[in-house]
Structure formats: C-alpha cells, structure tokens
C-alpha cells in the first residue's frame, strides 16, 4: 500500500539556519510522483514542487532544494538560510500512476510543522 | 479572484444538524476532490469526482455525501453532523490523470460540530 512518512512532527530553528524536512514513501509502482506542499498559518495549501520517479536530479529553487533518492525512497526538502516567513506546515505527498488514473490521486504525509524563530 | 473557492470559510454547528460545504472552481478542471485535515494526520480523501457523472468514495466517506452539480461545482454534505467531524475541509481540483498533475486547493472551511 502507498504510504508517506514524515517522521519530524515539529522542528524549530533560528532564522538563517538551514533545515531539512524528511519524507519517506512507500509504493509498489515504478511510475509515481512526489510533491511538497506548504501550509502557512493562514491555512491555504501552496504547491511547491512535483518530481516524477524517473527523474532523480536534485532541484533547487532559490533557498529551496529537494533531494530525491529512489534507493532510500526519500524525497527530502531543504530550506537554506531560513526566514520567519518559512514558518508553516509542510506536507509531502505521493501519487502513483494507477491511483492517478483511478482518481485517488494523493496520499499525504502527516506534515512537519516548521517554526523559524527570529 | 481565487481559482478555487469554498463557502463558508468557517461554520459552527450542533450535533445532528445537516451541513453543506460548497466548492467552486474557475480553472476548468475535470477532477474535484474533498479532503479533511486533522492534526497529525495530514489530509485524507473523502470523495472525488472525475466529471459530473462520475463520483467515487475516498478512504473516509462514511457520514458524508457529495453532489457534482456542474463541472465547476462540487458540494460536500454532512447529513447528521457529529463532533468527530470537526476538522478543516479542503476542496481541490486537478486536470485529468496519468501525468501526476498537481492539485490546486481552495482556502479551506473550518467546521466545528458541538
């Protein structure tokens, strides 16, 4: 069965520190997609990134970077030089091709609450 | 204007009452979803719809029903609300599957059942 684990329930860092949020997934399918969403205190869910299972290249977008490793079934998210505005709950999600075609698109992890202190 | 809207944004109701949460989208997407979010559990799928004539149960559909009135509208009903349905409810949309397309979420409805 598909599953997403985010073992870190809450993380607190001081501004300008780097922080990595872990995501470990389980799926039996060879074609799948991984996502990260951000939920700031205002409550909305903001899409950050999508990665497909055939592309293991790391992704960098400004202060954000993602490390996808199929060998360890992990898709970790690093924020460099964190800022107070990064404080949010971050969700990792998995969608595999079979579930996608049948519409049950996403399995979400429980989320990691990141607090960046000034 | 937001692409995915939800009404109401907040609702407090009593046990046994019937409640309807509404979702509208202007993205032109075929697929629409209802999730609930509970602390420590992430988002869990309640119902999803491929199109107006296609509605499917998600992992936690008991106690809920839905209606897809049009491509742009998808409503969630709690026939007889109970306290453990207190949660944050999200509507989401996406284009047709097969490509791992991301889902776009509404702002959420905070429901409290007393």
PDB file of N, CA, C and O in Angstrom, chain B residues 11-19 21 36 38 44 60-64 77-89 110-114:
ATOM      1  N   UNK B  11     -17.644  27.526  10.066  1.00  0.00           N
ATOM      2  CA  UNK B  11     -19.018  27.159  10.420  1.00  0.00           C
ATOM      3  C   UNK B  11     -19.001  26.440  11.748  1.00  0.00           C
ATOM      4  O   UNK B  11     -18.183  25.541  11.972  1.00  0.00           O
ATOM      5  N   UNK B  12     -19.883  26.862  12.614  1.00  0.00           N
ATOM      6  CA  UNK B  12     -20.093  26.164  13.882  1.00  0.00           C
ATOM      7  C   UNK B  12     -21.519  25.635  13.862  1.00  0.00           C
ATOM      8  O   UNK B  12     -22.454  26.387  13.589  1.00  0.00           O
ATOM      9  N   UNK B  13     -21.666  24.369  14.166  1.00  0.00           N
ATOM     10  CA  UNK B  13     -22.992  23.776  14.140  1.00  0.00           C
ATOM     11  C   UNK B  13     -23.151  22.810  15.303  1.00  0.00           C
ATOM     12  O   UNK B  13     -22.217  22.583  16.071  1.00  0.00           O
ATOM     13  N   UNK B  14     -24.336  22.258  15.435  1.00  0.00           N
ATOM     14  CA  UNK B  14     -24.612  21.357  16.544  1.00  0.00           C
ATOM     15  C   UNK B  14     -24.756  19.920  16.039  1.00  0.00           C
ATOM     16  O   UNK B  14     -25.112  19.682  14.877  1.00  0.00           O
ATOM     17  N   UNK B  15     -24.534  19.009  16.922  1.00  0.00           N
ATOM     18  CA  UNK B  15     -24.687  17.591  16.603  1.00  0.00           C
ATOM     19  C   UNK B  15     -26.077  17.322  16.043  1.00  0.00           C
ATOM     20  O   UNK B  15     -27.082  17.814  16.580  1.00  0.00           O
ATOM     21  N   UNK B  16     -26.097  16.556  14.944  1.00  0.00           N
ATOM     22  CA  UNK B  16     -27.363  16.184  14.333  1.00  0.00           C
ATOM     23  C   UNK B  16     -27.815  17.081  13.206  1.00  0.00           C
ATOM     24  O   UNK B  16     -28.727  16.715  12.449  1.00  0.00           O
ATOM     25  N   UNK B  17     -27.210  18.236  13.067  1.00  0.00           N
ATOM     26  CA  UNK B  17     -27.604  19.159  12.011  1.00  0.00           C
ATOM     27  C   UNK B  17     -27.044  18.715  10.662  1.00  0.00           C
ATOM     28  O   UNK B  17     -25.999  18.073  10.588  1.00  0.00           O
ATOM     29  N   UNK B  18     -27.745  19.080   9.596  1.00  0.00           N
ATOM     30  CA  UNK B  18     -27.256  18.825   8.252  1.00  0.00           C
ATOM     31  C   UNK B  18     -26.472  20.047   7.777  1.00  0.00           C
ATOM     32  O   UNK B  18     -26.929  21.185   7.919  1.00  0.00           O
ATOM     33  N   UNK B  19     -25.312  19.791   7.234  1.00  0.00           N
ATOM     34  CA  UNK B  19     -24.414  20.866   6.812  1.00  0.00           C
ATOM     35  C   UNK B  19     -23.975  20.629   5.374  1.00  0.00           C
ATOM     36  O   UNK B  19     -23.722  19.485   4.978  1.00  0.00           O
ATOM     37  N   UNK B  21     -21.134  22.057   2.560  1.00  0.00           N
ATOM     38  CA  UNK B  21     -19.972  22.866   2.213  1.00  0.00           C
ATOM     39  C   UNK B  21     -19.884  22.917   0.698  1.00  0.00           C
ATOM     40  O   UNK B  21     -20.008  21.887   0.036  1.00  0.00           O
ATOM     41  N   UNK B  36     -10.389  16.097   4.272  1.00  0.00           N
ATOM     42  CA  UNK B  36     -10.417  16.696   5.593  1.00  0.00           C
ATOM     43  C   UNK B  36      -9.019  16.621   6.191  1.00  0.00           C
ATOM     44  O   UNK B  36      -8.256  15.667   5.935  1.00  0.00           O
ATOM     45  N   UNK B  38      -6.915  16.755   9.758  1.00  0.00           N
ATOM     46  CA  UNK B  38      -6.914  16.669  11.207  1.00  0.00           C
ATOM     47  C   UNK B  38      -5.471  16.753  11.685  1.00  0.00           C
ATOM     48  O   UNK B  38      -4.563  16.236  11.012  1.00  0.00           O
ATOM     49  N   UNK B  44      -6.863  13.643   4.336  1.00  0.00           N
ATOM     50  CA  UNK B  44      -7.453  12.357   3.956  1.00  0.00           C
ATOM     51  C   UNK B  44      -8.615  12.593   2.998  1.00  0.00           C
ATOM     52  O   UNK B  44      -9.425  13.485   3.202  1.00  0.00           O
ATOM     53  N   UNK B  60     -12.372   7.878   3.578  1.00  0.00           N
ATOM     54  CA  UNK B  60     -13.156   8.161   4.784  1.00  0.00           C
ATOM     55  C   UNK B  60     -14.509   8.767   4.414  1.00  0.00           C
ATOM     56  O   UNK B  60     -14.882   9.819   4.891  1.00  0.00           O
ATOM     57  N   UNK B  61     -15.291   8.089   3.598  1.00  0.00           N
ATOM     58  CA  UNK B  61     -16.538   8.649   3.093  1.00  0.00           C
ATOM     59  C   UNK B  61     -17.726   8.471   4.043  1.00  0.00           C
ATOM     60  O   UNK B  61     -18.768   9.132   3.865  1.00  0.00           O
ATOM     61  N   UNK B  62     -17.621   7.596   5.020  1.00  0.00           N
ATOM     62  CA  UNK B  62     -18.762   7.357   5.914  1.00  0.00           C
ATOM     63  C   UNK B  62     -19.190   8.641   6.615  1.00  0.00           C
ATOM     64  O   UNK B  62     -18.372   9.360   7.191  1.00  0.00           O
ATOM     65  N   UNK B  63     -20.501   8.915   6.560  1.00  0.00           N
ATOM     66  CA  UNK B  63     -21.027  10.107   7.214  1.00  0.00           C
ATOM     67  C   UNK B  63     -21.069  11.329   6.313  1.00  0.00           C
ATOM     68  O   UNK B  63     -21.540  12.390   6.733  1.00  0.00           O
ATOM     69  N   UNK B  64     -20.582  11.161   5.077  1.00  0.00           N
ATOM     70  CA  UNK B  64     -20.540  12.263   4.115  1.00  0.00           C
ATOM     71  C   UNK B  64     -21.244  11.866   2.821  1.00  0.00           C
ATOM     72  O   UNK B  64     -21.325  10.693   2.490  1.00  0.00           O
ATOM     73  N   UNK B  77     -21.751  17.242   1.819  1.00  0.00           N
ATOM     74  CA  UNK B  77     -22.786  17.319   2.838  1.00  0.00           C
ATOM     75  C   UNK B  77     -22.497  16.375   3.994  1.00  0.00           C
ATOM     76  O   UNK B  77     -22.025  15.254   3.789  1.00  0.00           O
ATOM     77  N   UNK B  78     -22.780  16.867   5.171  1.00  0.00           N
ATOM     78  CA  UNK B  78     -22.779  16.035   6.370  1.00  0.00           C
ATOM     79  C   UNK B  78     -24.242  15.891   6.757  1.00  0.00           C
ATOM     80  O   UNK B  78     -24.887  16.869   7.157  1.00  0.00           O
ATOM     81  N   UNK B  79     -24.788  14.714   6.579  1.00  0.00           N
ATOM     82  CA  UNK B  79     -26.228  14.530   6.760  1.00  0.00           C
ATOM     83  C   UNK B  79     -26.667  14.752   8.198  1.00  0.00           C
ATOM     84  O   UNK B  79     -27.713  15.314   8.463  1.00  0.00           O
ATOM     85  N   UNK B  80     -25.843  14.281   9.118  1.00  0.00           N
ATOM     86  CA  UNK B  80     -26.135  14.449  10.535  1.00  0.00           C
ATOM     87  C   UNK B  80     -24.802  14.614  11.243  1.00  0.00           C
ATOM     88  O   UNK B  80     -24.147  13.631  11.604  1.00  0.00           O
ATOM     89  N   UNK B  81     -24.409  15.851  11.413  1.00  0.00           N
ATOM     90  CA  UNK B  81     -23.055  16.137  11.896  1.00  0.00           C
ATOM     91  C   UNK B  81     -22.828  15.576  13.298  1.00  0.00           C
ATOM     92  O   UNK B  81     -23.726  15.568  14.158  1.00  0.00           O
ATOM     93  N   UNK B  82     -21.596  15.118  13.510  1.00  0.00           N
ATOM     94  CA  UNK B  82     -21.176  14.630  14.819  1.00  0.00           C
ATOM     95  C   UNK B  82     -19.858  15.303  15.197  1.00  0.00           C
ATOM     96  O   UNK B  82     -19.117  15.755  14.312  1.00  0.00           O
ATOM     97  N   UNK B  83     -19.545  15.382  16.490  1.00  0.00           N
ATOM     98  CA  UNK B  83     -18.354  16.113  16.918  1.00  0.00           C
ATOM     99  C   UNK B  83     -17.049  15.655  16.269  1.00  0.00           C
ATOM    100  O   UNK B  83     -16.164  16.473  16.024  1.00  0.00           O
ATOM    101  N   UNK B  84     -16.891  14.363  15.960  1.00  0.00           N
ATOM    102  CA  UNK B  84     -15.602  13.951  15.385  1.00  0.00           C
ATOM    103  C   UNK B  84     -15.486  14.309  13.909  1.00  0.00           C
ATOM    104  O   UNK B  84     -14.477  13.977  13.269  1.00  0.00           O
ATOM    105  N   UNK B  85     -16.468  15.022  13.392  1.00  0.00           N
ATOM    106  CA  UNK B  85     -16.337  15.602  12.057  1.00  0.00           C
ATOM    107  C   UNK B  85     -15.819  17.030  12.117  1.00  0.00           C
ATOM    108  O   UNK B  85     -15.707  17.710  11.081  1.00  0.00           O
ATOM    109  N   UNK B  86     -15.509  17.476  13.309  1.00  0.00           N
ATOM    110  CA  UNK B  86     -14.842  18.761  13.449  1.00  0.00           C
ATOM    111  C   UNK B  86     -13.466  18.669  12.813  1.00  0.00           C
ATOM    112  O   UNK B  86     -12.646  17.823  13.185  1.00  0.00           O
ATOM    113  N   UNK B  87     -13.215  19.519  11.830  1.00  0.00           N
ATOM    114  CA  UNK B  87     -11.965  19.442  11.071  1.00  0.00           C
ATOM    115  C   UNK B  87     -11.880  20.624  10.120  1.00  0.00           C
ATOM    116  O   UNK B  87     -12.810  21.425  10.004  1.00  0.00           O
ATOM    117  N   UNK B  88     -10.758  20.676   9.426  1.00  0.00           N
ATOM    118  CA  UNK B  88     -10.570  21.640   8.343  1.00  0.00           C
ATOM    119  C   UNK B  88     -10.813  20.889   7.039  1.00  0.00           C
ATOM    120  O   UNK B  88     -10.192  19.849   6.793  1.00  0.00           O
ATOM    121  N   UNK B  89     -11.715  21.379   6.223  1.00  0.00           N
ATOM    122  CA  UNK B  89     -12.095  20.704   4.986  1.00  0.00           C
ATOM    123  C   UNK B  89     -11.567  21.475   3.782  1.00  0.00           C
ATOM    124  O   UNK B  89     -11.721  22.694   3.696  1.00  0.00           O
ATOM    125  N   UNK B 110     -13.309  25.713   7.937  1.00  0.00           N
ATOM    126  CA  UNK B 110     -13.129  25.200   9.304  1.00  0.00           C
ATOM    127  C   UNK B 110     -14.508  24.918   9.877  1.00  0.00           C
ATOM    128  O   UNK B 110     -15.294  25.837  10.084  1.00  0.00           O
ATOM    129  N   UNK B 111     -14.759  23.652  10.133  1.00  0.00           N
ATOM    130  CA  UNK B 111     -16.060  23.222  10.655  1.00  0.00           C
ATOM    131  C   UNK B 111     -15.912  22.748  12.089  1.00  0.00           C
ATOM    132  O   UNK B 111     -15.042  21.924  12.386  1.00  0.00           O
ATOM    133  N   UNK B 112     -16.761  23.265  12.944  1.00  0.00           N
ATOM    134  CA  UNK B 112     -16.810  22.835  14.340  1.00  0.00           C
ATOM    135  C   UNK B 112     -18.202  22.296  14.632  1.00  0.00           C
ATOM    136  O   UNK B 112     -19.199  22.978  14.394  1.00  0.00           O
ATOM    137  N   UNK B 113     -18.237  21.064  15.129  1.00  0.00           N
ATOM    138  CA  UNK B 113     -19.509  20.434  15.484  1.00  0.00           C
ATOM    139  C   UNK B 113     -19.551  20.300  17.006  1.00  0.00           C
ATOM    140  O   UNK B 113     -18.709  19.611  17.600  1.00  0.00           O
ATOM    141  N   UNK B 114     -20.509  20.970  17.605  1.00  0.00           N
ATOM    142  CA  UNK B 114     -20.599  20.973  19.072  1.00  0.00           C
ATOM    143  C   UNK B 114     -21.484  19.850  19.585  1.00  0.00           C
ATOM    144  O   UNK B 114     -22.380  19.363  18.871  1.00  0.00           O
TER     145      UNK B 114
END
